[in-house]
Amino acid sequence: MARDFRHNDDGPLAPLNLAGYLTWLAVSSGPLLRLPSLTPDLPTAAGLVGSLGFLALFVWRSLRRAPDWALDRWLVLAQVPATLLAVAGWRDGLQPVLMIIVAAQAALLFAPRSLVLVLAIANAMLLATLLTMWPTGAALRSFAAYLGFQGFACLLAIYALRAERARDQAQHLAAELLATRALLAEGARAGERLHLSRELHDVAGQKLTALKMQLALLERRAPTELAAGVKTLRELADELLVELRAVVGTLRRSDGVDLHAALQALVRAFPQPQVVLDLPDELRAPDLARAEALLRAAQEALTNAARHSGAGRVTLRLAPEADRLVLEVRDDGHGLRGAPPGYGLTGMRERLEAVGGTLALDEPVDGGLCLRASVPAGGAT
């Protein structure tokens, strides 16, 4: 089972990669500098091929930004024979240190049982190689030291991976809480606007209409000296009623839940990949339930893009289409690659269907993945 980590996404200058380059330079610089004075024989050639082959494989893996677990594993496994060639060829006692780099990478790529099997086979071959070079006692003592360092490197890599996961989970949880708080606050404001518009229309509007009618009747029956004043009052009531209807209309136009603040809070938790928001100013979800369904769809899509797609850029777009409100999340990663939808996507689809929405996944011809979540734009679901 592939481990969830983003080591390659940091590129060749990631901390583990830099440590690998420095370690390779430390153990290989001596033999490479002595190369002109060495006899051009088979051991020298083996050492050179092994040392440079290890570096090439390590750099290849570190330069890859999109995770391909199978290829990453093979690149790490291929470093084992390269290390053994360097050990057998240079015979300087430093080359087994390269197996520590192999162990650290393997700890990030293999499940625990597979990791133990891989390292057991690799170290059995390393011990056999050392026994051909040195006396048994010296070979065993050196091998025990190398094995201990490998275990230490594996534990450090695993703890670093767990710390990275915990940090990501904390960031995403904080973003989810901020987004939920923003959504609830906007939902409360939307409820207040709706209540106020109804009160103004149903109570104040009706009373103003009744007042205007009474003033019109009074104007016709009032003495001449009072008619002008009553007329002014009726006109003021008319103007007030018109202005009241304009206010109610403005409140009605702002009915619904604005997703801007919630989506912006959510995006802040994803420093990688780059997220571009395309949100119209006036577009609102009809109610809190549909707004939350769209927000959770955006959260799941961004999480998948950050963890699994190897994407460098994600575009999140919200727009009306016919009688629906559509959220589109498009990334430039490697797509599904035939993998079935996970529990996150299944839960997203169920949440959308509960409010009359739909979910669709598409892999564009130019690469990446496009997720489209839609909900009805108005009316009860």
Coordinates of C-alpha atoms in Angstrom, one line a residue:
M1 CA 0.0 0.0 0.0
A2 CA 1.4 3.4 -1.0
R3 CA 2.3 5.7 1.8
D4 CA 0.8 9.2 1.7
F5 CA 3.7 11.7 1.6
R6 CA 4.8 14.6 -0.5
H7 CA 8.6 14.2 -0.4
N8 CA 9.0 14.3 -4.2
D9 CA 6.7 17.4 -4.4
D10 CA 9.4 19.4 -2.7
G11 CA 11.8 18.6 -5.6
P12 CA 15.5 18.0 -5.5
L13 CA 16.1 20.5 -2.7
A14 CA 13.9 18.7 -0.2
P15 CA 15.8 18.1 3.1
L16 CA 16.0 14.3 2.6
N17 CA 17.4 14.8 -0.9
L18 CA 20.0 17.3 0.2
A19 CA 21.1 14.9 2.9
G20 CA 21.4 12.2 0.3
Y21 CA 23.5 14.3 -2.0
L22 CA 25.9 15.3 0.8
T23 CA 26.2 11.8 2.0
W24 CA 26.9 10.5 -1.5
L25 CA 29.5 13.2 -1.9
A26 CA 31.2 12.4 1.4
V27 CA 31.5 8.7 0.7
S28 CA 32.3 8.9 -3.0
S29 CA 34.5 12.0 -3.3
G30 CA 37.6 10.1 -2.1
P31 CA 37.5 7.2 -4.6
L32 CA 36.5 9.6 -7.4
L33 CA 39.5 11.9 -6.7
R34 CA 41.8 8.9 -6.6
L35 CA 40.4 7.6 -9.8
P36 CA 43.2 8.8 -12.1
S37 CA 45.8 6.9 -10.0
L38 CA 43.8 3.7 -9.8
T39 CA 44.4 0.7 -12.0
P40 CA 41.7 0.5 -14.7
D41 CA 40.5 -3.0 -13.7
L42 CA 37.1 -4.6 -13.1
P43 CA 36.8 -3.6 -9.4
T44 CA 37.5 0.0 -10.3
A45 CA 34.9 -0.1 -13.1
A46 CA 32.4 -1.7 -10.8
G47 CA 32.9 0.9 -8.1
L48 CA 32.6 3.7 -10.6
V49 CA 29.4 2.3 -12.2
G50 CA 27.9 1.6 -8.8
S51 CA 28.6 5.0 -7.3
L52 CA 27.5 7.0 -10.4
G53 CA 24.5 4.7 -10.9
F54 CA 23.3 5.2 -7.3
L55 CA 23.6 9.0 -7.8
A56 CA 21.7 8.9 -11.1
L57 CA 18.9 6.8 -9.6
F58 CA 18.6 9.0 -6.5
V59 CA 18.5 12.2 -8.6
W60 CA 15.9 10.7 -11.0
R61 CA 13.6 9.9 -8.1
S62 CA 14.1 13.3 -6.5
L63 CA 13.4 15.2 -9.7
R64 CA 10.0 13.5 -10.2
R65 CA 7.2 15.7 -8.9
A66 CA 4.1 13.5 -9.7
P67 CA 4.0 10.5 -7.4
D68 CA 4.1 7.1 -9.1
W69 CA 4.5 4.6 -6.3
A70 CA 5.5 1.7 -8.4
L71 CA 8.2 3.6 -10.3
D72 CA 9.5 5.2 -7.0
R73 CA 9.8 1.8 -5.4
W74 CA 11.7 0.4 -8.4
L75 CA 14.1 3.3 -8.4
V76 CA 14.8 2.7 -4.7
L77 CA 15.2 -1.0 -5.2
A78 CA 17.6 -0.4 -8.1
Q79 CA 19.8 1.6 -5.7
V80 CA 20.6 -1.7 -3.8
P81 CA 22.7 -3.4 -6.5
A82 CA 24.3 0.0 -7.3
T83 CA 25.3 0.3 -3.7
L84 CA 26.6 -3.3 -3.7
L85 CA 28.7 -2.6 -6.8
A86 CA 30.2 0.5 -5.1
V87 CA 31.0 -1.5 -1.9
A88 CA 32.6 -4.3 -3.8
G89 CA 34.5 -2.1 -6.2
W90 CA 35.8 0.7 -4.0
R91 CA 36.4 -1.5 -0.9
D92 CA 37.1 1.6 1.3
G93 CA 34.5 0.9 4.0
L94 CA 32.5 4.0 3.4
Q95 CA 30.2 2.8 0.5
P96 CA 27.9 0.8 2.8
V97 CA 26.7 4.1 4.1
L98 CA 24.7 4.4 0.8
M99 CA 22.5 1.6 2.1
I100 CA 21.4 4.0 4.9
I101 CA 20.0 6.4 2.2
V102 CA 18.2 3.4 0.6
A103 CA 16.7 2.5 4.0
A104 CA 15.5 6.0 4.6
Q105 CA 13.7 6.2 1.2
A106 CA 12.3 2.7 1.6
A107 CA 10.7 3.7 4.9
L108 CA 8.7 6.3 3.1
L109 CA 7.6 4.0 0.2
F110 CA 6.9 0.6 1.7
A111 CA 4.4 -0.7 4.2
P112 CA 6.1 -2.1 7.4
R113 CA 6.2 -5.8 6.4
S114 CA 7.4 -5.0 2.9
L115 CA 10.0 -2.7 4.3
V116 CA 11.4 -5.4 6.6
L117 CA 11.5 -7.8 3.7
V118 CA 13.3 -5.4 1.4
L119 CA 15.9 -4.4 4.0
A120 CA 16.5 -8.0 5.1
I121 CA 17.3 -9.1 1.5
A122 CA 19.4 -6.0 0.8
N123 CA 21.4 -6.4 4.0
A124 CA 21.9 -10.1 3.5
M125 CA 23.5 -9.2 0.2
L126 CA 25.5 -6.5 1.9
L127 CA 26.8 -8.8 4.6
A128 CA 27.8 -11.4 2.0
T129 CA 29.7 -8.7 0.1
L130 CA 31.5 -7.5 3.3
L131 CA 32.4 -11.1 4.2
T132 CA 34.3 -11.4 0.9
M133 CA 36.2 -8.3 1.6
W134 CA 37.2 -8.4 5.3
P135 CA 37.8 -11.0 8.1
T136 CA 34.6 -12.4 9.5
G137 CA 34.9 -10.5 12.8
A138 CA 35.5 -7.1 11.2
A139 CA 32.8 -7.7 8.7
L140 CA 30.2 -8.5 11.3
R141 CA 31.1 -5.6 13.5
S142 CA 30.9 -3.1 10.6
F143 CA 27.7 -4.7 9.4
A144 CA 26.1 -4.3 12.8
A145 CA 27.0 -0.6 12.9
Y146 CA 25.6 -0.1 9.4
L147 CA 22.4 -2.0 10.3
G148 CA 22.0 0.2 13.4
F149 CA 22.3 3.4 11.4
Q150 CA 19.8 2.1 8.9
G151 CA 17.3 1.4 11.6
F152 CA 17.9 4.9 13.0
A153 CA 17.4 6.4 9.5
C154 CA 14.2 4.4 9.0
L155 CA 12.8 5.6 12.4
L156 CA 13.7 9.2 11.6
A157 CA 12.0 9.0 8.2
I158 CA 8.9 7.4 9.7
Y159 CA 8.6 10.0 12.5
A160 CA 9.2 12.8 10.0
L161 CA 6.4 11.4 7.8
R162 CA 4.0 11.1 10.8
A163 CA 4.9 14.7 11.8
E164 CA 4.2 15.9 8.3
R165 CA 0.8 14.1 8.3
A166 CA -0.1 15.5 11.7
R167 CA 0.8 19.0 10.5
D168 CA -1.2 18.6 7.3
Q169 CA -4.2 17.3 9.3
A170 CA -3.9 20.1 11.8
Q171 CA -3.8 22.7 8.9
H172 CA -6.7 21.1 7.1
L173 CA -8.7 20.8 10.3
A174 CA -8.1 24.4 11.2
A175 CA -9.1 25.5 7.7
E176 CA -12.2 23.3 7.9
L177 CA -13.2 24.9 11.2
L178 CA -12.5 28.4 9.9
A179 CA -14.5 27.7 6.7
T180 CA -17.4 26.2 8.7
R181 CA -17.4 29.2 11.0
A182 CA -17.5 31.6 8.1
L183 CA -20.3 29.5 6.5
L184 CA -22.3 29.5 9.7
A185 CA -21.8 33.2 10.2
E186 CA -22.9 33.9 6.6
G187 CA -25.9 31.5 7.1
A188 CA -26.9 33.4 10.2
R189 CA -26.7 36.7 8.3
A190 CA -28.7 35.2 5.5
G191 CA -31.3 34.1 7.9
E192 CA -31.4 37.6 9.5
R193 CA -31.7 39.2 6.1
L194 CA -34.6 36.9 5.1
H195 CA -36.4 37.5 8.4
L196 CA -35.9 41.2 8.1
S197 CA -37.2 41.4 4.5
R198 CA -40.3 39.3 5.5
E199 CA -41.0 41.6 8.5
L200 CA -40.6 44.7 6.4
H201 CA -42.8 43.4 3.6
D202 CA -45.5 41.7 5.7
V203 CA -45.7 44.1 8.7
A204 CA -44.4 47.5 7.8
G205 CA -45.4 47.3 4.2
Q206 CA -49.0 46.4 5.0
K207 CA -49.3 49.1 7.7
L208 CA -47.9 51.7 5.3
T209 CA -50.4 50.7 2.6
A210 CA -53.2 50.9 5.1
L211 CA -52.0 54.3 6.3
K212 CA -51.8 55.6 2.7
M213 CA -55.4 54.5 2.0
Q214 CA -56.6 56.1 5.2
L215 CA -54.8 59.4 4.3
A216 CA -56.3 59.3 0.8
L217 CA -59.8 58.9 2.3
L218 CA -59.1 61.7 4.9
E219 CA -57.8 64.0 2.1
R220 CA -61.1 63.8 0.3
R221 CA -63.1 64.5 3.4
A222 CA -60.8 67.0 5.1
P223 CA -61.7 70.7 5.2
T224 CA -59.9 72.9 2.6
E225 CA -57.5 74.3 5.2
L226 CA -56.4 70.8 6.2
A227 CA -56.4 69.1 2.7
A228 CA -53.0 70.4 1.7
G229 CA -51.4 69.0 4.9
V230 CA -53.1 65.6 4.5
K231 CA -52.0 65.4 0.9
T232 CA -48.4 66.0 2.0
L233 CA -48.7 63.2 4.5
R234 CA -50.1 60.9 1.9
E235 CA -47.3 61.7 -0.5
L236 CA -44.7 61.1 2.3
A237 CA -46.4 57.7 3.0
D238 CA -46.2 56.9 -0.8
E239 CA -42.5 57.7 -0.9
L240 CA -41.8 55.7 2.3
L241 CA -43.6 52.7 0.8
V242 CA -41.6 53.0 -2.4
E243 CA -38.4 53.2 -0.5
L244 CA -39.4 50.3 1.8
R245 CA -40.1 48.1 -1.3
A246 CA -36.7 49.0 -2.7
V247 CA -35.0 48.0 0.6
V248 CA -37.0 44.7 0.6
G249 CA -36.0 44.1 -3.0
T250 CA -32.3 44.7 -2.1
L251 CA -32.6 42.3 0.8
R252 CA -34.3 39.7 -1.4
R253 CA -31.5 40.0 -4.0
S254 CA -29.0 39.2 -1.3
D255 CA -31.0 36.1 -0.1
G256 CA -28.9 33.0 0.2
V257 CA -25.5 32.1 1.5
D258 CA -22.3 33.7 0.2
L259 CA -19.5 31.2 -0.1
H260 CA -16.7 33.6 -0.7
A261 CA -15.4 33.8 2.9
A262 CA -15.7 30.1 3.5
L263 CA -13.9 29.1 0.3
Q264 CA -11.1 31.6 0.9
A265 CA -10.6 30.3 4.4
L266 CA -10.5 26.7 3.1
V267 CA -8.0 27.6 0.4
R268 CA -5.5 29.1 2.8
A269 CA -4.8 25.6 4.2
F270 CA -3.4 24.5 0.9
P271 CA 0.0 26.2 0.2
Q272 CA 0.6 23.5 -2.3
P273 CA -0.6 23.2 -5.0
Q274 CA -1.4 26.7 -6.0
V275 CA -5.2 27.3 -5.9
V276 CA -6.8 29.9 -8.1
L277 CA -10.3 31.0 -7.1
D278 CA -12.8 32.1 -9.8
L279 CA -15.9 33.3 -7.9
P280 CA -18.5 35.7 -9.2
D281 CA -19.3 38.6 -6.8
E282 CA -23.1 38.2 -6.5
L283 CA -23.5 34.4 -6.7
R284 CA -25.0 32.7 -3.6
A285 CA -26.1 29.3 -2.6
P286 CA -29.9 29.1 -2.0
D287 CA -29.6 27.8 1.6
L288 CA -27.1 26.6 4.2
A289 CA -27.5 22.9 3.4
R290 CA -26.6 23.4 -0.3
A291 CA -23.8 25.8 0.6
E292 CA -22.3 23.3 3.0
A293 CA -22.5 20.5 0.4
L294 CA -20.6 22.6 -2.1
L295 CA -18.0 23.6 0.5
R296 CA -17.4 20.0 1.5
A297 CA -17.0 19.1 -2.2
A298 CA -14.4 21.8 -2.6
Q299 CA -12.6 20.6 0.5
E300 CA -12.5 16.9 -0.6
A301 CA -11.3 17.9 -4.1
L302 CA -8.5 20.1 -2.8
T303 CA -7.4 17.5 -0.4
N304 CA -7.2 14.8 -3.2
A305 CA -5.3 17.2 -5.4
A306 CA -2.8 18.0 -2.7
R307 CA -2.2 14.5 -1.5
H308 CA -2.6 12.3 -4.6
S309 CA -2.6 14.1 -7.9
G310 CA 0.9 15.6 -8.0
A311 CA -0.8 18.8 -9.3
G312 CA 1.0 22.1 -9.3
R313 CA -2.1 24.3 -9.9
V314 CA -5.8 23.9 -9.1
T315 CA -8.6 26.2 -10.4
L316 CA -11.7 26.4 -8.3
R317 CA -14.7 27.9 -10.1
L318 CA -18.2 28.6 -9.0
A319 CA -20.8 29.6 -11.6
P320 CA -24.5 29.3 -12.5
E321 CA -25.5 27.0 -15.3
A322 CA -29.2 26.9 -16.3
D323 CA -31.1 26.3 -13.0
R324 CA -28.1 24.9 -11.1
L325 CA -25.1 26.2 -9.2
V326 CA -22.0 24.4 -10.3
L327 CA -18.6 24.1 -8.5
E328 CA -15.8 23.0 -10.8
V329 CA -12.4 22.0 -9.4
R330 CA -9.8 21.3 -12.1
D331 CA -6.1 20.3 -11.5
D332 CA -3.1 19.7 -13.7
G333 CA -2.1 16.5 -12.0
H334 CA -1.9 12.9 -13.3
G335 CA -5.7 12.1 -12.9
L336 CA -7.2 8.9 -11.5
R337 CA -5.0 6.5 -13.6
G338 CA -7.8 4.0 -13.5
A339 CA -8.1 4.0 -9.7
P340 CA -11.7 3.6 -8.4
P341 CA -13.2 6.5 -6.4
G342 CA -12.4 6.4 -2.7
Y343 CA -14.6 6.8 0.3
G344 CA -14.1 10.6 0.2
L345 CA -15.7 10.9 -3.2
T346 CA -18.4 8.5 -2.3
G347 CA -19.3 10.5 0.8
M348 CA -19.2 13.7 -1.3
R349 CA -21.7 12.2 -3.8
E350 CA -24.0 11.1 -1.1
R351 CA -23.9 14.6 0.6
L352 CA -24.7 16.3 -2.8
E353 CA -27.5 13.9 -3.6
A354 CA -29.2 14.6 -0.2
V355 CA -29.7 18.2 -1.4
G356 CA -30.7 17.3 -5.0
G357 CA -27.1 17.7 -6.3
T358 CA -24.9 15.7 -8.6
L359 CA -21.2 14.9 -8.8
A360 CA -19.2 14.2 -12.0
L361 CA -15.5 13.4 -12.6
D362 CA -13.8 13.9 -15.9
E363 CA -10.2 13.5 -17.1
P364 CA -9.6 16.1 -19.8
V365 CA -7.5 15.3 -22.8
D366 CA -4.8 17.8 -21.7
G367 CA -4.4 15.9 -18.4
G368 CA -5.4 16.4 -14.8
L369 CA -8.8 15.8 -13.2
C370 CA -12.0 17.9 -13.3
L371 CA -14.6 17.5 -10.6
R372 CA -18.0 19.1 -11.1
A373 CA -20.4 19.4 -8.2
S374 CA -23.8 21.0 -8.8
V375 CA -26.9 21.8 -6.7
P376 CA -30.3 23.3 -7.6
A377 CA -30.0 27.1 -7.7
G378 CA -33.4 27.9 -6.2
G379 CA -36.5 26.5 -4.7
A380 CA -36.8 23.7 -2.0
T381 CA -34.8 20.5 -2.5

